[in-house]
Amino acid sequence: MSQTETTSKRPSRFTVRVKRQDDPRSAPYFQAFELEYRPNLNVISILQMIAAKPVTTEGKQVAPVAWDCNCLEEVCGACTMVINGKVRQACSCLLDELLAPGRGASGEIVTLEPMSKFPVVRDLFVDRQRMFDNLLKIKAWVPIDGTHARGPGPRETQEAQEERYAISRCMTCGCCLEACPQFTKDNMFRGAQIMAQAMYFNRHDTGKQLKDQRLDVLMGEGGVHDCGNAQNCVKVCPKEIPLTEAIGRAGRQITVHAIKKFFNAGK
Amino acid sequence: MTQGKRVIVVGGGLAGLAATVRIAEAGTPVDLVSMVPVKRSHSVCAQGGINACNDVARQQGYSEWQHMDETLYGGDFLNHQPPVYEMTHWAPRIIDLLDRMGVPFNRTTEGFRDLRLFGGSLFKRTHFAGASTGQQLLYGLDEQVRRYEAEGKVTKYEFWEFLAPVMDEGVCRGIIAQDMRTMEIRSLPGAAVVMATGGCGLIYGKSTMSMICNGAAAARCYIAGAPLGNPEMIQVHPTAIPGEDKCRLMSESARGEGGRVWVPRKKGDTRDPRKIPEAERYYFLEEKYPKYGNLVPRDIATREIFWVCQEGLGIGGGNMVYLDITHLPRETKDKLAAILEIYETFTGDDPRETPMKIFPAVHYSMGGLYTVYTPEERPPVPGDPLPGVVGLKHGAPDNMMTPLKGLYAFGELNYQYHGATRLGANALLSCIFDGLFCGLSVHNYALEQPASSNSTAAFQQAAEKEKQKAQKLIDNQGEHNPYELHQRLGLEMTAAATVVKEESRMQQARESVRQMKQQYKSIKLADAGGWTNQNLMFARALGDMLPYAEAILAASIARKESRGSHYRSDYTQRVDDPFHKTTVVSYDSAADEPKIDWEDIPLPMVPLRARTYGKVEG
Ligand SMILES: Cc1cc2nc3c(=O)[nH]c(=O)nc-3n(C[C@H](O)[C@H](O)[C@H](O)COP(=O)(O)OP(=O)(O)OC[C@H]3O[C@@H](n4cnc5c(N)ncnc54)[C@H](O)[C@@H]3O)c2cc1C
Ligand code: SF4
Ligand code: SF4
Ligand code: FES
């Protein structure tokens, strides 16, 4: 659809409803803002417009909405939120797409909510430390000897590189976790992202030195066994990380690992 | 082991992470402070690649020396040579190290690292991981930092904002920082402080940079007494897609892989670009620069695009030209997938099928905090054509230290390496080089310092000052809106100090920035709260962007010549006498004005030559 085609059908104003929360302990509430339509707006520019003039539809001057973002090109993972009921990156979410015809009565309204699976810091800004802690837990690194000159790393086939590259684009955004029925605010489940990351490091020639330790974590509570295979995760991942394959591979590696452990224990 | 001593690294982009790895490895624990979780730093945006001499290029006659020469020629000789010598000679081992860390570099059929062509070179010397090289490199370093974190050698302060260095009797002993969630302001002691806070694109409103790249951290050091080097050297990238919130880059790799820039030969041609026959297309870069073609350095490509649009030859008479990759084979397009997706997401058009519409945007700051180093004379290595060369002394405590003792500047924030124009794929290299090579310098310097402690009066005073400053902003009951003020600053700077600069327009901009400083005194925040107050953080950063903007303007006015990215329509030639010099801008706190000094640039290896890139007139 070309720009001129779409603009002619556009409203001159539109309404944004934001789920707000003043701090981690207080109760959430909704506020609506009416804004002037311009072509090419994305959700970040909408939030910037609100920040510049935080006045609600009732004409009340309020504190600007807090949110998290950085790159504005869908690569840093910061700006994840729930937009019209769907978890996604705010920076790559264009208003024109939200207002697209056929969206029913709510077509002119944009609803922004924070992710529900992570503690809210304020408004749309949530705390995803749990994801980084999980990376620490599974030893998400290649154990190199040190930074001194040692020549190149292991040679790698194009196929192996492509497989790893597909996973290494994961930006820790958490969309997959928000969509996962097994992942809740208070359980231990680590989710699809971490399984894919473990497989990423296990696939590398030096990285696989720590394979058993990673599998021990994935075998334990919150690991692969807690995954219900609903595959919601893969449907929402903005980076198209091959999560289904990663979960499958993690399951297979764990089976082999468990058998090995069982026999070693008997020795 | 440095008993009880810690070092602070501010910024977790490539430079900050590389520094953290090296310093922790050497044995000094690191406190790593960053406004965003380090894995979300701006470096993730880098797309195209990282340069280094390699075996294939070497067999075709390339060398580290040649890489240095290209970097100096590209920078129009405003770069100091010893740091460039050292960086280019370290480049191959930096790539090897990243490779060992598991960075998924693209591979050849035989499993070697693949290479691509990039601007300013006739050799393939750019290593890449798809079209998201920066993301991959950042993650590789982030993973090593996490390993040290697990060992207790690194403590992260993420969502913490640096507010000021703490100076005690002329020596930097730590920083003041604020938790961006709880708003707690506290001091953090450190035997040394490494600033690695990146570029300053937000001073121009919209740029290709990320939202944290506001230059405020740099400005805070500048106000504390650390001078800026060459702040007038701002790179405008030729190929970006203008957007409401930012300009999104279309990486040089698109041209490196064979992408071509063109406009219709006929003014105001409104035909679908796919229907315009080859003969009616004007490939202006290829025609004017037959040797380098689409891969001339960025400042040159940017000006040519700008002029072509000024002549009315832009698409539909407007301010856009075509960047065309439609003719490339599928495998090549696949290598560019990450950037092609960005284009498709934000414009709705598929660049595989239809030429992209692009225009220049502010992209990189060659200038930044002024730093020093210890040169070292030594015999040449293969490829060096001189009997003696000058590099950097490894481990010398002052490498990349600002004139404020104990305060270092690494990465894009550091004014070194790139002179008046940075070549594509040299930034990632300089950032990592700063961290890895100069990390040892920081460790060695810290060894000589007394153990860190924040009990002195200097810490308390500095923290108190920042608390009062924040309170004052919150209490202010003026009429000016910080967002509106920022927007005006961006428009003014973009109009006055980007592709083509001219005296009277810049004087006008200086006057308006002066006015904005006055207006800033009466701004009013929309949020007076004490929890995650982003309004306060934005307004405070704006207050620091203003003096930085003044420094850019003052230096641009003072440099009455054209050199690299700094092009003046009123002084179109490079004038080596007297301008082959570093612009050193210090903050005069009494006058609240920038003060300019000139410093000679030694030429120990490569003599000055004219920078033409084989342009044919016509
Ligand atoms: C779109 C794009 C593409 C690019 N592509 C390439 C490429 O292909 N090749 C190449 O060589 N270069 C490229 N560059 C340039 C390169 O990406 C940057 O120069 C480089 O990443 C800068 O890294 P850095 O470590 O200096 O800082 P950054 O990555 O910018 O990180 C800055 C860090 O400082 C922190 N910080 C900032 N202010 C504060 C504060 N006040 N308090 C606390 N923390 C703070 C941030 O949180 C962040 O962690 C590109 C740039 C852009 C914009
Ligand atoms: S497959 Fe289902 S249960 Fe498993 S991680 Fe994905 S969404 Fe969660
Ligand atoms: S796997 Fe996908 S959805 Fe999950 S964190 Fe990574 S990029 Fe986000
Ligand atoms: S701001 Fe980085 S992913 Fe949206």
CSV table of N, CA and C and ligand atoms in Angstrom, one decimal, chain A residues 73, chain B residues 10-16 33-36 38 41-43 45-50 118 160-162 196-199 208-209 212-214 217 220 249 251 363-364 410-413 422 424-429 431, ligand 1:
chain,number,residue,atom,x,y,z
A,73,GLU,N,15.0,0.5,16.0
A,73,GLU,CA,14.9,-0.3,14.8
A,73,GLU,C,14.9,-1.8,15.0
B,10,VAL,N,32.0,3.5,32.5
B,10,VAL,CA,30.7,4.0,32.2
B,10,VAL,C,30.3,3.8,30.8
B,11,GLY,N,29.3,3.0,30.5
B,11,GLY,CA,28.9,2.6,29.1
B,11,GLY,C,29.3,1.2,28.8
B,12,GLY,N,28.3,0.5,28.3
B,12,GLY,CA,28.4,-0.9,28.0
B,12,GLY,C,28.2,-1.2,26.5
B,13,GLY,N,28.7,-0.3,25.7
B,13,GLY,CA,28.7,-0.6,24.2
B,13,GLY,C,30.0,-1.4,24.0
B,14,LEU,N,30.4,-1.5,22.7
B,14,LEU,CA,31.6,-2.3,22.4
B,14,LEU,C,32.8,-1.8,23.2
B,15,ALA,N,33.0,-0.5,23.3
B,15,ALA,CA,34.2,0.0,23.9
B,15,ALA,C,34.1,-0.3,25.4
B,16,GLY,N,33.0,-0.1,26.1
B,16,GLY,CA,32.9,-0.3,27.5
B,16,GLY,C,33.0,-1.8,27.9
B,33,VAL,N,28.7,0.7,34.6
B,33,VAL,CA,27.5,1.6,34.8
B,33,VAL,C,26.9,1.9,33.4
B,34,SER,N,25.6,1.6,33.2
B,34,SER,CA,25.0,1.9,31.9
B,34,SER,C,23.6,2.3,32.1
B,35,MET,N,23.1,3.2,31.2
B,35,MET,CA,21.7,3.7,31.2
B,35,MET,C,20.8,2.6,30.8
B,36,VAL,N,21.3,1.7,29.9
B,36,VAL,CA,20.5,0.6,29.5
B,36,VAL,C,21.2,-0.7,29.8
B,38,VAL,N,23.4,-3.5,29.4
B,38,VAL,CA,24.5,-3.4,28.4
B,38,VAL,C,24.2,-4.1,27.1
B,41,SER,N,22.8,-1.8,24.3
B,41,SER,CA,23.6,-0.6,24.0
B,41,SER,C,23.5,-0.3,22.5
B,42,HIS,N,23.7,0.9,22.2
B,42,HIS,CA,23.6,1.4,20.8
B,42,HIS,C,24.4,0.6,19.8
B,43,SER,N,25.6,0.0,20.2
B,43,SER,CA,26.4,-0.8,19.3
B,43,SER,C,25.6,-1.9,18.6
B,45,CYS,N,23.2,-1.6,16.9
B,45,CYS,CA,22.7,-1.1,15.6
B,45,CYS,C,23.6,-1.3,14.5
B,46,ALA,N,24.9,-1.4,14.8
B,46,ALA,CA,25.9,-1.5,13.7
B,46,ALA,C,25.6,-2.7,12.8
B,47,GLN,N,25.7,-2.4,11.5
B,47,GLN,CA,25.2,-3.4,10.6
B,47,GLN,C,26.3,-4.0,9.7
B,48,GLY,N,27.1,-3.2,9.1
B,48,GLY,CA,27.9,-3.6,8.0
B,48,GLY,C,29.1,-4.5,8.3
B,49,GLY,N,29.9,-4.1,9.3
B,49,GLY,CA,31.1,-5.0,9.5
B,49,GLY,C,32.2,-4.3,10.2
B,50,ILE,N,33.3,-5.0,10.3
B,50,ILE,CA,34.5,-4.5,11.0
B,50,ILE,C,35.7,-4.8,10.2
B,118,PHE,N,34.0,-2.4,1.4
B,118,PHE,CA,33.4,-1.3,2.1
B,118,PHE,C,34.0,0.0,1.6
B,160,TRP,N,21.4,2.9,35.4
B,160,TRP,CA,22.1,3.9,36.2
B,160,TRP,C,22.6,4.9,35.2
B,161,GLU,N,22.4,6.2,35.5
B,161,GLU,CA,22.9,7.3,34.7
B,161,GLU,C,24.1,8.0,35.3
B,162,PHE,N,25.1,8.1,34.5
B,162,PHE,CA,26.3,8.9,35.0
B,162,PHE,C,25.9,10.4,35.0
B,196,ALA,N,32.8,5.5,28.2
B,196,ALA,CA,32.6,4.9,26.9
B,196,ALA,C,31.2,5.0,26.6
B,197,THR,N,30.7,6.3,26.5
B,197,THR,CA,29.3,6.6,26.4
B,197,THR,C,28.8,6.9,25.0
B,198,GLY,N,29.7,6.7,24.0
B,198,GLY,CA,29.2,6.7,22.6
B,198,GLY,C,29.0,8.2,22.1
B,199,GLY,N,28.2,8.3,21.0
B,199,GLY,CA,28.1,9.5,20.2
B,199,GLY,C,27.0,10.5,20.7
B,208,THR,N,20.8,8.6,13.0
B,208,THR,CA,20.7,7.2,12.9
B,208,THR,C,21.0,6.5,14.3
B,209,MET,N,21.3,7.4,15.2
B,209,MET,CA,21.8,6.8,16.5
B,209,MET,C,20.6,6.4,17.4
B,212,ILE,N,19.9,6.8,23.6
B,212,ILE,CA,20.8,7.2,24.7
B,212,ILE,C,22.0,8.0,24.1
B,213,CYS,N,22.1,8.2,22.8
B,213,CYS,CA,23.3,8.9,22.3
B,213,CYS,C,23.0,10.4,22.3
B,214,ASN,N,22.9,10.9,23.5
B,214,ASN,CA,22.6,12.4,23.5
B,214,ASN,C,23.8,13.2,23.9
B,217,ALA,N,26.7,12.7,28.6
B,217,ALA,CA,27.8,12.3,29.5
B,217,ALA,C,29.1,13.0,29.1
B,220,ARG,N,29.0,16.5,30.3
B,220,ARG,CA,29.3,16.6,31.7
B,220,ARG,C,30.8,16.5,32.1
B,249,LEU,N,19.2,3.7,9.3
B,249,LEU,CA,20.3,3.6,8.4
B,249,LEU,C,20.1,2.4,7.4
B,251,SER,N,22.8,0.4,5.6
B,251,SER,CA,24.2,0.3,5.8
B,251,SER,C,25.0,0.4,4.4
B,363,HIS,N,25.1,10.7,11.7
B,363,HIS,CA,25.3,9.3,11.9
B,363,HIS,C,26.4,9.0,13.0
B,364,TYR,N,27.5,9.8,13.0
B,364,TYR,CA,28.6,9.5,13.8
B,364,TYR,C,29.4,10.7,14.3
B,410,PHE,N,36.9,6.2,25.8
B,410,PHE,CA,37.1,5.1,24.9
B,410,PHE,C,35.9,5.1,23.9
B,411,GLY,N,36.1,4.5,22.7
B,411,GLY,CA,35.0,4.3,21.8
B,411,GLY,C,34.6,5.6,21.0
B,412,GLU,N,33.4,5.6,20.6
B,412,GLU,CA,33.0,6.8,19.8
B,412,GLU,C,33.2,8.1,20.5
B,413,LEU,N,33.1,8.1,21.9
B,413,LEU,CA,33.3,9.3,22.7
B,413,LEU,C,34.8,9.8,22.5
B,422,ARG,N,35.2,9.3,9.3
B,422,ARG,CA,35.4,7.9,9.7
B,422,ARG,C,35.1,7.0,8.5
B,424,GLY,N,33.7,3.6,6.8
B,424,GLY,CA,32.8,2.6,7.2
B,424,GLY,C,33.5,1.4,7.8
B,425,ALA,N,33.0,0.8,8.9
B,425,ALA,CA,33.5,-0.4,9.5
B,425,ALA,C,34.8,-0.2,10.2
B,426,ASN,N,35.2,1.0,10.4
B,426,ASN,CA,36.4,1.3,11.3
B,426,ASN,C,36.0,1.7,12.7
B,427,ALA,N,34.7,2.0,12.9
B,427,ALA,CA,34.3,2.4,14.3
B,427,ALA,C,34.2,1.2,15.2
B,428,LEU,N,33.7,0.1,14.8
B,428,LEU,CA,33.6,-1.0,15.7
B,428,LEU,C,35.0,-1.4,16.1
B,429,LEU,N,35.9,-1.3,15.1
B,429,LEU,CA,37.3,-1.6,15.3
B,429,LEU,C,37.9,-0.7,16.4
B,431,CYS,N,36.4,1.1,18.7
B,431,CYS,CA,35.8,0.9,20.0
B,431,CYS,C,36.4,-0.3,20.7
C,1,LIG,C1,22.9,2.5,12.5
C,1,LIG,C2,24.3,2.4,12.7
C,1,LIG,C3,25.1,1.5,12.0
C,1,LIG,C4,26.5,1.4,12.2
C,1,LIG,N1,27.2,0.5,11.5
C,1,LIG,C5,28.5,0.4,11.7
C,1,LIG,C6,29.3,-0.6,11.1
C,1,LIG,O1,28.8,-1.4,10.3
C,1,LIG,N2,30.6,-0.7,11.3
C,1,LIG,C7,31.3,0.2,12.2
C,1,LIG,O2,32.4,0.1,12.3
C,1,LIG,N3,30.5,1.1,12.8
C,1,LIG,C8,29.2,1.3,12.6
C,1,LIG,N4,28.5,2.2,13.3
C,1,LIG,C9,29.1,3.0,14.4
C,1,LIG,C10,29.3,2.2,15.6
C,1,LIG,O3,28.1,1.4,15.8
C,1,LIG,C11,29.4,3.1,16.9
C,1,LIG,O4,30.3,4.0,16.7
C,1,LIG,C12,29.8,2.2,18.1
C,1,LIG,O5,28.9,1.2,18.3
C,1,LIG,C13,29.8,3.0,19.4
C,1,LIG,O6,30.1,2.2,20.4
C,1,LIG,P1,30.5,2.7,21.9
C,1,LIG,O7,31.0,1.5,22.6
C,1,LIG,O8,31.4,3.8,21.8
C,1,LIG,O9,29.1,3.3,22.4
C,1,LIG,P2,27.6,2.8,22.4
C,1,LIG,O10,27.4,1.4,21.8
C,1,LIG,O11,26.9,3.9,21.9
C,1,LIG,O12,27.3,2.6,23.9
C,1,LIG,C14,27.2,3.7,24.8
C,1,LIG,C15,27.0,3.2,26.2
C,1,LIG,O13,27.1,4.2,27.1
C,1,LIG,C16,26.0,4.2,28.0
C,1,LIG,N5,25.7,5.6,28.4
C,1,LIG,C17,25.5,6.6,27.6
C,1,LIG,N6,25.3,7.7,28.3
C,1,LIG,C18,25.3,7.3,29.6
C,1,LIG,C19,25.2,8.0,30.8
C,1,LIG,N7,24.9,9.3,30.9
C,1,LIG,N8,25.3,7.3,32.0
C,1,LIG,C20,25.5,5.9,31.9
C,1,LIG,N9,25.6,5.3,30.8
C,1,LIG,C21,25.6,6.0,29.6
C,1,LIG,C22,24.9,3.5,27.2
C,1,LIG,O14,24.0,2.9,28.1
C,1,LIG,C23,25.7,2.5,26.4
C,1,LIG,O15,25.9,1.3,27.2
C,1,LIG,C24,27.1,2.3,13.1
C,1,LIG,C25,26.3,3.3,13.8
C,1,LIG,C26,25.0,3.4,13.6
C,1,LIG,C27,24.2,4.5,14.2
